[in-house]
PDB file of C-alpha atoms in Angstrom:
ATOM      1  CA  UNK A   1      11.523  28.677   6.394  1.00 83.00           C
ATOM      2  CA  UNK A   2      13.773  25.591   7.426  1.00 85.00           C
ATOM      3  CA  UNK A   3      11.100  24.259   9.704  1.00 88.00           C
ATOM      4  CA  UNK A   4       8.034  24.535   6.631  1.00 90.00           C
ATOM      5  CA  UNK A   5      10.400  22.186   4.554  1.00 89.00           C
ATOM      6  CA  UNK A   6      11.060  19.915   7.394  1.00 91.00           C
ATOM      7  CA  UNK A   7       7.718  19.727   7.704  1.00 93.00           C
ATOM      8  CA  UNK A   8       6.805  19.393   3.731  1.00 93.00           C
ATOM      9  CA  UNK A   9       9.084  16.771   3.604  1.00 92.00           C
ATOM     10  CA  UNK A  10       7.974  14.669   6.724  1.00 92.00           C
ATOM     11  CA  UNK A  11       4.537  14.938   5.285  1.00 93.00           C
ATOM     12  CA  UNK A  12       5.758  13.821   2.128  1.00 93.00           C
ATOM     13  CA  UNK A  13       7.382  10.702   3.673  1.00 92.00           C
ATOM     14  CA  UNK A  14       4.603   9.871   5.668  1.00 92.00           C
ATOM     15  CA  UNK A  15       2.260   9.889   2.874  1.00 93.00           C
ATOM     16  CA  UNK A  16       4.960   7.510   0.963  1.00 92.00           C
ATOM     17  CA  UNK A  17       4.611   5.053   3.518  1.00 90.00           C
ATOM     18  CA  UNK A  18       1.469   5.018   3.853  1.00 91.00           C
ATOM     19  CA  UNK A  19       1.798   4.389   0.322  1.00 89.00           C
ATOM     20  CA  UNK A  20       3.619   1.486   0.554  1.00 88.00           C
ATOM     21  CA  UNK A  21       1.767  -0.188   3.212  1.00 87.00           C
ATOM     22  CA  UNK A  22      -1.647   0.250   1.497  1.00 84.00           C
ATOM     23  CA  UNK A  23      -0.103  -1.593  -1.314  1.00 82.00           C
ATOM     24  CA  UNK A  24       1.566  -4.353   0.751  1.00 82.00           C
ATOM     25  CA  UNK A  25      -2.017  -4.753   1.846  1.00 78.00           C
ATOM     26  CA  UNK A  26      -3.168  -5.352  -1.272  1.00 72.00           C
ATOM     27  CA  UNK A  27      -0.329  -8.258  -1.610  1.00 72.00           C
ATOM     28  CA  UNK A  28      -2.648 -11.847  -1.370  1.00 66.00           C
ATOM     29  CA  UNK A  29      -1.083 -13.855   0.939  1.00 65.00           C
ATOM     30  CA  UNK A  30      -2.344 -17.487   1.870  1.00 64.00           C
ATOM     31  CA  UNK A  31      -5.036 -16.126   5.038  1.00 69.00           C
ATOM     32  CA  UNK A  32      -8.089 -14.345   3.637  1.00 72.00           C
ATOM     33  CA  UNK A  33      -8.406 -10.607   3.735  1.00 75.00           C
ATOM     34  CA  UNK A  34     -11.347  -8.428   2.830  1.00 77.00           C
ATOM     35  CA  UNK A  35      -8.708  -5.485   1.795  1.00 76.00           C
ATOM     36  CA  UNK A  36      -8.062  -7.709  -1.329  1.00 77.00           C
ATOM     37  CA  UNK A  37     -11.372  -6.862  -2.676  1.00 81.00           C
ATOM     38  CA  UNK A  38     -11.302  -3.122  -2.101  1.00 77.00           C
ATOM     39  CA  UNK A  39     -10.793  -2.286  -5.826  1.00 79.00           C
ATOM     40  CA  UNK A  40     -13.179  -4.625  -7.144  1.00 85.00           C
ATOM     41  CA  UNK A  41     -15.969  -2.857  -9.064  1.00 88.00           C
ATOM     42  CA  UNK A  42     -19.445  -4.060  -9.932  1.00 90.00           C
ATOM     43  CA  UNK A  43     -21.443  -3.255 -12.633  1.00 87.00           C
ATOM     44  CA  UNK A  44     -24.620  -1.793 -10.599  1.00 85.00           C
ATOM     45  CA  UNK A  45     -27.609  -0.492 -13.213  1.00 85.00           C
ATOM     46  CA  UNK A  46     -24.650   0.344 -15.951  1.00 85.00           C
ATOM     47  CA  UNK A  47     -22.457   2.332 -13.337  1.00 87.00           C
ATOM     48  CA  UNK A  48     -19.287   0.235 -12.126  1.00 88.00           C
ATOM     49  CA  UNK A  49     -19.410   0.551  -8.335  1.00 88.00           C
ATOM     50  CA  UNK A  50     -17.292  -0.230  -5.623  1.00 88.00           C
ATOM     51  CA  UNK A  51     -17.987  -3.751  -4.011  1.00 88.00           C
ATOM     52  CA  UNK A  52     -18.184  -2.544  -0.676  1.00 87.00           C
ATOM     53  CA  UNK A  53     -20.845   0.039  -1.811  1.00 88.00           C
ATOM     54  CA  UNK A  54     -23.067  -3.114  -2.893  1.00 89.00           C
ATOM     55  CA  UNK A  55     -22.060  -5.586  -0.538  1.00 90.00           C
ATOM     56  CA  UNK A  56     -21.068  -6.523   3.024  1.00 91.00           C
ATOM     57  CA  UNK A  57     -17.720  -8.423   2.857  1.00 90.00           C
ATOM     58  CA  UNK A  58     -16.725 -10.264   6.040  1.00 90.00           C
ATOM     59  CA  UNK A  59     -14.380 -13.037   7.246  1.00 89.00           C
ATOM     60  CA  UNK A  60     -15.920 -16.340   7.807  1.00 86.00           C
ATOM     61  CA  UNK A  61     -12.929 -18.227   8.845  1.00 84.00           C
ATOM     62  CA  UNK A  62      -9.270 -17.546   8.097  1.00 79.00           C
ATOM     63  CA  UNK A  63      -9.612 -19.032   4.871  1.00 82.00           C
ATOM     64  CA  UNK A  64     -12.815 -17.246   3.527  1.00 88.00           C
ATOM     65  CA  UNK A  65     -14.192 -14.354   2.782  1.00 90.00           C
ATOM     66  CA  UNK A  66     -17.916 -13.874   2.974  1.00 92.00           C
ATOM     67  CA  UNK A  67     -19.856 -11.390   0.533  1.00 92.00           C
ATOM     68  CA  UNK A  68     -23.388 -10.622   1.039  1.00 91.00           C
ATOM     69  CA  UNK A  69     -25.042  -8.222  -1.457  1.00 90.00           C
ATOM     70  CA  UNK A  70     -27.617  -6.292  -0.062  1.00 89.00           C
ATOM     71  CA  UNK A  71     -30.011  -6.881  -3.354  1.00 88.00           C
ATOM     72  CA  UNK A  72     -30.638 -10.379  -4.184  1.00 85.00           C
ATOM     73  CA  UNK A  73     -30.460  -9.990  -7.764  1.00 87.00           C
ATOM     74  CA  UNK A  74     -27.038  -8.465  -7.649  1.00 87.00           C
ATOM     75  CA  UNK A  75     -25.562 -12.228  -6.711  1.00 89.00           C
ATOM     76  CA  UNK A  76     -24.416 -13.250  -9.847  1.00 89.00           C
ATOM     77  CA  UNK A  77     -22.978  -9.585 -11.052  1.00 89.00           C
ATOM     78  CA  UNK A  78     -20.746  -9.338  -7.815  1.00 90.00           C
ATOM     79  CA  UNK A  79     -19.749 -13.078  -8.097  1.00 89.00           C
ATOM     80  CA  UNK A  80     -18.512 -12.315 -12.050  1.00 89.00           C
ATOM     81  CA  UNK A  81     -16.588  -9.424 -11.004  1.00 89.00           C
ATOM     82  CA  UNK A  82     -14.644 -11.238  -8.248  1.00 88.00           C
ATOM     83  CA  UNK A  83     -13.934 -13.648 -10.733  1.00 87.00           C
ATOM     84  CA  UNK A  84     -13.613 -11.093 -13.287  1.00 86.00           C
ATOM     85  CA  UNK A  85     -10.599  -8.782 -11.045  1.00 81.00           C
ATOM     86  CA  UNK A  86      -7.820 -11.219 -12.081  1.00 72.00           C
ATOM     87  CA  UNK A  87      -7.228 -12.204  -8.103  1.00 74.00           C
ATOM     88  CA  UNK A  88      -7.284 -15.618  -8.602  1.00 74.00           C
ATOM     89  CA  UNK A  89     -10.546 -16.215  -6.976  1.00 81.00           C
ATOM     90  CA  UNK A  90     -13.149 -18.438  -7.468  1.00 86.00           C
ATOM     91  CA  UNK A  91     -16.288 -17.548  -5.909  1.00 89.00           C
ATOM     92  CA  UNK A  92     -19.231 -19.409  -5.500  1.00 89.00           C
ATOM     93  CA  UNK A  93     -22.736 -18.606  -4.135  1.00 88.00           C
ATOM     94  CA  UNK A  94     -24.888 -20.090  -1.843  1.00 88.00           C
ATOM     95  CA  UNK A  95     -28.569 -18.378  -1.889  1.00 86.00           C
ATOM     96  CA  UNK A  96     -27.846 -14.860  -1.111  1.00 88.00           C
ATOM     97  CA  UNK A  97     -24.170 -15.685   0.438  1.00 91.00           C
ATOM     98  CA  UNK A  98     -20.789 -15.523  -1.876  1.00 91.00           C
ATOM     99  CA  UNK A  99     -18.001 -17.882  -0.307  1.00 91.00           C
ATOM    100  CA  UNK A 100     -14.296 -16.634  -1.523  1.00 89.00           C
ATOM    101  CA  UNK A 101     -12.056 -19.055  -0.402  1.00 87.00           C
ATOM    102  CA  UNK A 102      -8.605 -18.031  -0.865  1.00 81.00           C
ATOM    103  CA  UNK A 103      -6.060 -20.649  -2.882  1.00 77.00           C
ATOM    104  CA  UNK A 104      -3.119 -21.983  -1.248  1.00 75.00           C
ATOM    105  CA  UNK A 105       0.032 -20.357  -2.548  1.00 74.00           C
ATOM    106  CA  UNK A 106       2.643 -22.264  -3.713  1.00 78.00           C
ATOM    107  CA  UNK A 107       6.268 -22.012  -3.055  1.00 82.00           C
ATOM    108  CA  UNK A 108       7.094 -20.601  -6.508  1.00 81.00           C
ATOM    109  CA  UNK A 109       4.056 -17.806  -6.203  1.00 77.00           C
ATOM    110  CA  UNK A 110       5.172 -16.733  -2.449  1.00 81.00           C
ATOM    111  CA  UNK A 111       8.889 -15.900  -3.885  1.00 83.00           C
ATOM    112  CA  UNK A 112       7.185 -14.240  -6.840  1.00 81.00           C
ATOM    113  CA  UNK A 113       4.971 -12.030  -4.029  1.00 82.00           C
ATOM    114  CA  UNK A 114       8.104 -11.859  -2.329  1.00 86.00           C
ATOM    115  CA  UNK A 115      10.125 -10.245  -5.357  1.00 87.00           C
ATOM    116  CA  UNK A 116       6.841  -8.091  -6.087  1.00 84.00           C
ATOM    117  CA  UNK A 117       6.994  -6.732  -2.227  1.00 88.00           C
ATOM    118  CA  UNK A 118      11.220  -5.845  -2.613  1.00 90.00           C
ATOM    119  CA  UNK A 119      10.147  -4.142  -5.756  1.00 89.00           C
ATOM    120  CA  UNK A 120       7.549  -2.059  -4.000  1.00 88.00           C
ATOM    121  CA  UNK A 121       9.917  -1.480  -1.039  1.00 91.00           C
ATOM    122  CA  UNK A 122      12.717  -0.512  -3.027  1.00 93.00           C
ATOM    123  CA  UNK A 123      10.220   1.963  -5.148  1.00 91.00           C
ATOM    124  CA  UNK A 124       9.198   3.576  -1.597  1.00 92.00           C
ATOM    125  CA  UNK A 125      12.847   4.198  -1.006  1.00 93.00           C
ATOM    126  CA  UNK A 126      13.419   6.225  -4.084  1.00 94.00           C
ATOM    127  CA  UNK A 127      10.326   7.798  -3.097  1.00 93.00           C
ATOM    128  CA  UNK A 128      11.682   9.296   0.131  1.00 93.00           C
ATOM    129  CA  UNK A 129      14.962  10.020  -0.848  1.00 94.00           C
ATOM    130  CA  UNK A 130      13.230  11.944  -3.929  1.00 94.00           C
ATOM    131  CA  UNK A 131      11.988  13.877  -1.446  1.00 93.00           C
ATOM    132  CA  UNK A 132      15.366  14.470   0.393  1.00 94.00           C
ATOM    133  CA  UNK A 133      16.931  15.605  -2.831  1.00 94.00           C
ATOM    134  CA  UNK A 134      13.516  18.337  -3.025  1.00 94.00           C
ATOM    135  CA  UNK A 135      14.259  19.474   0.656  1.00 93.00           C
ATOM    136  CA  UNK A 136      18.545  19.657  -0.128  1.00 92.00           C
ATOM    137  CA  UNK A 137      17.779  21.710  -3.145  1.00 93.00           C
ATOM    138  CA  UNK A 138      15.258  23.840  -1.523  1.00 92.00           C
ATOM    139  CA  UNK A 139      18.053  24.979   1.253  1.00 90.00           C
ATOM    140  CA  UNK A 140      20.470  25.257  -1.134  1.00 91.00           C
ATOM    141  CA  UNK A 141      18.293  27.873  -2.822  1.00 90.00           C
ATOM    142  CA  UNK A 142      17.516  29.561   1.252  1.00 89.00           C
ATOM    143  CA  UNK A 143      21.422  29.644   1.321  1.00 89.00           C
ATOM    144  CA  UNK A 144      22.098  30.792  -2.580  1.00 90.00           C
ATOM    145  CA  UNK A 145      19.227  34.217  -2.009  1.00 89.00           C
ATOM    146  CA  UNK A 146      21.184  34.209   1.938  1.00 88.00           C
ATOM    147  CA  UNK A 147      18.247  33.253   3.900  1.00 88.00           C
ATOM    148  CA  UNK A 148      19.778  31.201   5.866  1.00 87.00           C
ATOM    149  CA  UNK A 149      23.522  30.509   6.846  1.00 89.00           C
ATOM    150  CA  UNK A 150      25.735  27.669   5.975  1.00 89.00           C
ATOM    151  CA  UNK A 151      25.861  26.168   9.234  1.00 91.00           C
ATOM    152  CA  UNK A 152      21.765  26.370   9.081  1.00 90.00           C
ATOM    153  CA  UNK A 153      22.011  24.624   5.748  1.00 89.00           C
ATOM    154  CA  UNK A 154      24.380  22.222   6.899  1.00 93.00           C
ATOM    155  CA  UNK A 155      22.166  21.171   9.699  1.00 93.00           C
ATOM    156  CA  UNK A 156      19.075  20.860   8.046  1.00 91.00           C
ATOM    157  CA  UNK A 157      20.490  18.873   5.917  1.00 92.00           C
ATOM    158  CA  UNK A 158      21.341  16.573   8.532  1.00 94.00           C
ATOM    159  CA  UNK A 159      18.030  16.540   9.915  1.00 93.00           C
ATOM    160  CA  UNK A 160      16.597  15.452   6.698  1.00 93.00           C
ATOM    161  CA  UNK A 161      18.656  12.845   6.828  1.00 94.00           C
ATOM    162  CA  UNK A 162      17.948  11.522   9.977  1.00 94.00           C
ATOM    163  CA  UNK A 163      14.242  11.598   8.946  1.00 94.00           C
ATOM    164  CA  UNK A 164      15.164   9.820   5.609  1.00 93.00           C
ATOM    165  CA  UNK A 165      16.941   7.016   7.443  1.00 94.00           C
ATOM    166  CA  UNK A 166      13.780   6.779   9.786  1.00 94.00           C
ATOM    167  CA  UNK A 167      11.570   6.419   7.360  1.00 93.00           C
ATOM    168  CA  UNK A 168      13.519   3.733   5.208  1.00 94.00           C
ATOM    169  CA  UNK A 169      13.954   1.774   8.476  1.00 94.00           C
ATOM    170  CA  UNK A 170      10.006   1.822   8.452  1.00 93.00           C
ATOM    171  CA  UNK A 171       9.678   0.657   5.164  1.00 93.00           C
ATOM    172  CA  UNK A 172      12.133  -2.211   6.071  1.00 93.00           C
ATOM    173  CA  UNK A 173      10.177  -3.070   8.925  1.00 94.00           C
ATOM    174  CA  UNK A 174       6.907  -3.520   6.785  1.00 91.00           C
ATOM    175  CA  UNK A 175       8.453  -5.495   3.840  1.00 92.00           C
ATOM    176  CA  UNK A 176       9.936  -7.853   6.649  1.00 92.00           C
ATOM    177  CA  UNK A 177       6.862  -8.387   8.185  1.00 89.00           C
ATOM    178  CA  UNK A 178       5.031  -8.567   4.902  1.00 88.00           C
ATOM    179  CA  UNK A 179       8.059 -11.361   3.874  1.00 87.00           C
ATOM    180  CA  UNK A 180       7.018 -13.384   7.095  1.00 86.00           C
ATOM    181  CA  UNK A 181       3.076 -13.015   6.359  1.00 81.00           C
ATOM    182  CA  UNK A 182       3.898 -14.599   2.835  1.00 81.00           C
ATOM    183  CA  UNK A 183       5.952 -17.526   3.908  1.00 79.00           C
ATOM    184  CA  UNK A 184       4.075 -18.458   7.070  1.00 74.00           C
ATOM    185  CA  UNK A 185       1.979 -21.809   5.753  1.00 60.00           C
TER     186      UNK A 185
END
């Protein structure tokens, strides 16, 4: 019973950080990234559409991203809705070919992707130790109906603590990496 919750709440925590770095992902920084189009929809025949379902989207230098419908005449409705996603993009098209360079960021936006990132750190961290609290309770119920003993409790607890402090190290790995990404020029 001790080990399912251990493992319920690992799963939990992995899926939390997982979370968090999908998100970080989605955090523009200066370099292009075709990740920062992944929510982008398209309005294909009435039905709003994935861009990557309509399009290929590649990098054509570290400042560009490349996206190359795969019908001609759908150009100018994935070119709106890159402009149209509130990204900060302005795409242009060359023939078939959409260029999206990506801005510079200035100082004052990096700090404000900076705060954003903390923000989304610090939610993780409530996030996993929401989970601890779910795993404490749960063995205090085991030891309240006497299915397992104190000392069992006691130690499980412990063990869910050393996985909590594991996984908040992780997510204060990320965000410092994802701090350095944003201020590198």
């Amino acid at each position: 019973m001790i080990a399912d919750v251990k493992k319920t709440a690992e799963q939990k925590m992995v899926k939390s950080l997982e979370s968090l770095k999908a998100d970080l992902g989605k955090v523009r920084t200066g370099r292009a990234h075709t990740g920062i189009l992944d929510h982008v929809t398209v309005d294909y025949y009435g039905n709003p559409t994935a861009i990557t379902q309509v399009a290929n989207i590649t990098l054509m230098d570290a400042r560009t991203i490349a996206v190359q419908p795969w019908e001609g005449k759908m150009v100018g409705a994935v070119e709106k809705a890159i402009r149209d996603a509130d990204l900060g993009l302005n795409p242009s098209s060359q023939g078939n070919l959409i260029r999206v360079p990506m801005p510079a960021l200035t100082e004052e936006r990096r700090r404000d992707l900076i705060k954003l990132v903390k923000t989304e750190g610090e939610n993780a961290k409530v996030a996993m130790r929401n989970v601890r609290r779910d795993a404490n309770a749960q063995f205090k119920d085991l030891l309240k109906d006497k299915a397992i003993s104190e000392d069992d409790e006691r130690r499980a607890q412990d063990d869910i603590q050393k996985l909590t402090d594991k996984y908040i190290a992780e997510i204060d790995k990320a965000l410092v990496a994802k701090e350095a990404d944003l201020m590198a020029v």
